[in-house]
């Protein structure tokens, strides 16, 4: 059937015209073959890249898991050290006296008066909170309390009184 069309084309438009049509058909076929080869190579390249990304993702997830575990362990150690430090600070010496200390937070109080909440502290800090502290004298009590409730964070020591 194709030969019939070639003969008919040659008769109607001449041999140069038929040759031109054959060359155009051949070029179109070559372009299709090249496009297919390029597409298959691109599919292979993208598949390899996906494999690389999956491996990198697994490695990253493993590293995240390790860091999360390490973070958890470090937080546990910090909590333990904080408990030990608190116990050491609060452990009364034989000659220590017990003092009542009144503390509040100025930032919480100001936020409470403006009808807002403090971003970190509970509303109870707007009021005076009392704590018992053992120390040799009032200065030692103030030093302990300033470490525990720093003025830079808005804490105010209202009073220190000897417990009777």
Short mmCIF file of C-alpha atoms in Angstrom, two decimals:
data_model
loop_
_atom_site.label_atom_id
_atom_site.label_comp_id
_atom_site.label_asym_id
_atom_site.label_seq_id
_atom_site.Cartn_x
_atom_site.Cartn_y
_atom_site.Cartn_z
CA UNK A 1 0.00 0.00 0.00
CA UNK A 2 2.86 2.37 0.81
CA UNK A 3 4.44 1.69 -2.59
CA UNK A 4 1.17 2.66 -4.25
CA UNK A 5 1.21 6.06 -2.56
CA UNK A 6 4.86 6.61 -3.44
CA UNK A 7 4.18 5.81 -7.11
CA UNK A 8 1.11 8.05 -7.11
CA UNK A 9 3.06 10.85 -5.42
CA UNK A 10 5.92 10.47 -7.90
CA UNK A 11 3.50 10.74 -10.80
CA UNK A 12 1.65 13.74 -9.37
CA UNK A 13 4.50 15.84 -7.92
CA UNK A 14 7.49 14.31 -9.52
CA UNK A 15 10.42 12.37 -8.18
CA UNK A 16 12.00 15.31 -6.27
CA UNK A 17 8.72 15.98 -4.45
CA UNK A 18 8.26 12.30 -3.54
CA UNK A 19 11.84 12.13 -2.36
CA UNK A 20 11.25 15.21 -0.18
CA UNK A 21 8.15 13.61 1.40
CA UNK A 22 10.04 10.38 2.10
CA UNK A 23 12.87 12.34 3.74
CA UNK A 24 10.37 14.25 5.94
CA UNK A 25 8.71 11.00 7.04
CA UNK A 26 12.13 9.49 7.81
CA UNK A 27 13.20 12.59 9.81
CA UNK A 28 9.97 12.53 11.82
CA UNK A 29 10.54 8.87 12.62
CA UNK A 30 14.14 9.63 13.74
CA UNK A 31 12.88 12.44 16.03
CA UNK A 32 10.39 10.05 17.64
CA UNK A 33 13.12 7.47 18.24
CA UNK A 34 15.44 10.10 19.78
CA UNK A 35 12.64 11.42 22.00
CA UNK A 36 11.89 7.91 23.22
CA UNK A 37 15.57 7.24 23.93
CA UNK A 38 15.87 10.55 25.79
CA UNK A 39 12.72 9.84 27.81
CA UNK A 40 13.91 6.38 28.84
CA UNK A 41 17.31 7.78 29.85
CA UNK A 42 15.57 10.54 31.83
CA UNK A 43 13.36 7.99 33.59
CA UNK A 44 16.45 5.99 34.57
CA UNK A 45 18.26 9.14 35.80
CA UNK A 46 15.28 10.24 37.86
CA UNK A 47 14.88 6.75 39.32
CA UNK A 48 18.52 6.79 40.41
CA UNK A 49 18.05 10.25 41.96
CA UNK A 50 14.98 9.01 43.85
CA UNK A 51 17.03 6.11 45.22
CA UNK A 52 19.71 8.56 46.36
CA UNK A 53 17.11 10.80 48.03
CA UNK A 54 15.51 7.82 49.81
CA UNK A 55 18.92 6.80 51.17
CA UNK A 56 19.62 10.36 52.33
CA UNK A 57 16.18 10.52 53.96
CA UNK A 58 16.80 7.27 55.85
CA UNK A 59 20.20 8.53 57.00
CA UNK A 60 18.66 11.84 58.15
CA UNK A 61 15.88 10.03 60.02
CA UNK A 62 18.43 7.80 61.74
CA UNK A 63 20.48 10.86 62.76
CA UNK A 64 17.34 12.63 64.03
CA UNK A 65 16.47 9.56 66.11
CA UNK A 66 19.99 9.48 67.58
CA UNK A 67 19.90 13.20 68.40
CA UNK A 68 16.43 12.90 69.92
CA UNK A 69 17.62 10.07 72.15
CA UNK A 70 20.71 12.06 73.13
CA UNK A 71 18.54 15.14 73.83
CA UNK A 72 16.25 13.05 76.05
CA UNK A 73 19.22 11.64 77.97
CA UNK A 74 20.76 15.09 78.42
CA UNK A 75 17.45 16.52 79.66
CA UNK A 76 17.23 13.69 82.18
CA UNK A 77 20.76 14.47 83.37
CA UNK A 78 19.93 18.19 83.66
CA UNK A 79 16.80 17.40 85.68
CA UNK A 80 18.82 15.14 87.97
CA UNK A 81 21.50 17.83 88.44
CA UNK A 82 18.83 20.45 89.15
CA UNK A 83 17.29 18.18 91.80
CA UNK A 84 20.70 17.61 93.38
CA UNK A 85 21.45 21.34 93.36
CA UNK A 86 18.05 22.16 94.85
CA UNK A 87 18.52 19.53 97.55
CA UNK A 88 22.01 20.86 98.30
CA UNK A 89 20.74 24.43 98.54
CA UNK A 90 17.75 23.51 100.68
CA UNK A 91 19.53 21.06 102.97
CA UNK A 92 19.75 22.79 106.34
CA UNK A 93 23.08 22.96 108.09
CA UNK A 94 23.11 22.29 111.86
CA UNK A 95 23.39 25.99 112.75
CA UNK A 96 20.85 27.17 110.16
CA UNK A 97 17.69 29.01 111.04
CA UNK A 98 14.40 28.86 109.17
CA UNK A 99 13.16 32.00 107.44
CA UNK A 100 9.87 32.83 105.74
CA UNK A 101 10.43 34.58 102.42
CA UNK A 102 7.73 36.48 100.52
CA UNK A 103 8.28 36.59 96.73
CA UNK A 104 6.22 37.83 93.77
CA UNK A 105 6.89 38.56 90.10
CA UNK A 106 6.52 42.14 88.90
CA UNK A 107 6.12 41.13 85.22
CA UNK A 108 3.26 38.74 86.02
CA UNK A 109 1.64 41.34 88.26
CA UNK A 110 1.86 43.99 85.50
CA UNK A 111 0.45 41.60 82.89
CA UNK A 112 -2.34 40.58 85.27
CA UNK A 113 -3.26 44.22 85.90
CA UNK A 114 -3.48 44.76 82.12
CA UNK A 115 -5.77 41.73 81.76
CA UNK A 116 -3.13 39.59 80.06
CA UNK A 117 -1.23 36.42 80.89
CA UNK A 118 2.52 36.18 81.27
CA UNK A 119 4.13 34.18 78.49
CA UNK A 120 6.06 31.83 80.82
CA UNK A 121 4.85 32.09 84.40
CA UNK A 122 1.62 31.14 86.15
CA UNK A 123 -0.80 33.82 87.37
CA UNK A 124 -0.07 32.84 91.00
CA UNK A 125 3.16 34.85 90.76
CA UNK A 126 1.14 38.09 90.62
CA UNK A 127 0.40 37.49 94.31
CA UNK A 128 2.91 37.08 97.12
CA UNK A 129 4.18 33.51 97.46
CA UNK A 130 5.73 32.34 100.74
CA UNK A 131 8.60 29.94 101.01
CA UNK A 132 10.54 28.52 103.95
CA UNK A 133 14.31 28.67 103.56
CA UNK A 134 17.01 27.43 105.92
CA UNK A 135 20.18 29.50 106.19
CA UNK A 136 22.62 30.91 108.70
CA UNK A 137 21.38 34.50 108.33
CA UNK A 138 19.16 36.82 106.31
CA UNK A 139 21.90 37.64 103.78
CA UNK A 140 22.41 33.94 103.00
CA UNK A 141 18.63 33.60 102.53
CA UNK A 142 18.59 36.52 100.10
CA UNK A 143 21.51 35.03 98.12
CA UNK A 144 19.71 31.68 97.84
CA UNK A 145 16.47 33.31 96.79
CA UNK A 146 18.16 35.58 94.23
CA UNK A 147 19.70 32.53 92.57
CA UNK A 148 16.37 30.74 92.52
CA UNK A 149 14.25 33.81 91.62
CA UNK A 150 16.46 36.26 89.68
CA UNK A 151 15.41 39.92 89.54
CA UNK A 152 16.21 39.98 85.79
CA UNK A 153 13.16 37.75 85.30
CA UNK A 154 10.95 40.10 87.30
CA UNK A 155 11.06 38.44 90.73
CA UNK A 156 10.90 40.67 93.79
CA UNK A 157 11.71 39.56 97.34
CA UNK A 158 9.06 41.34 99.40
CA UNK A 159 10.34 40.31 102.83
CA UNK A 160 12.51 37.89 104.78
CA UNK A 161 11.47 37.09 108.35
CA UNK A 162 12.80 34.67 110.91
CA UNK A 163 10.35 31.87 111.63
CA UNK A 164 9.56 31.46 115.28
#
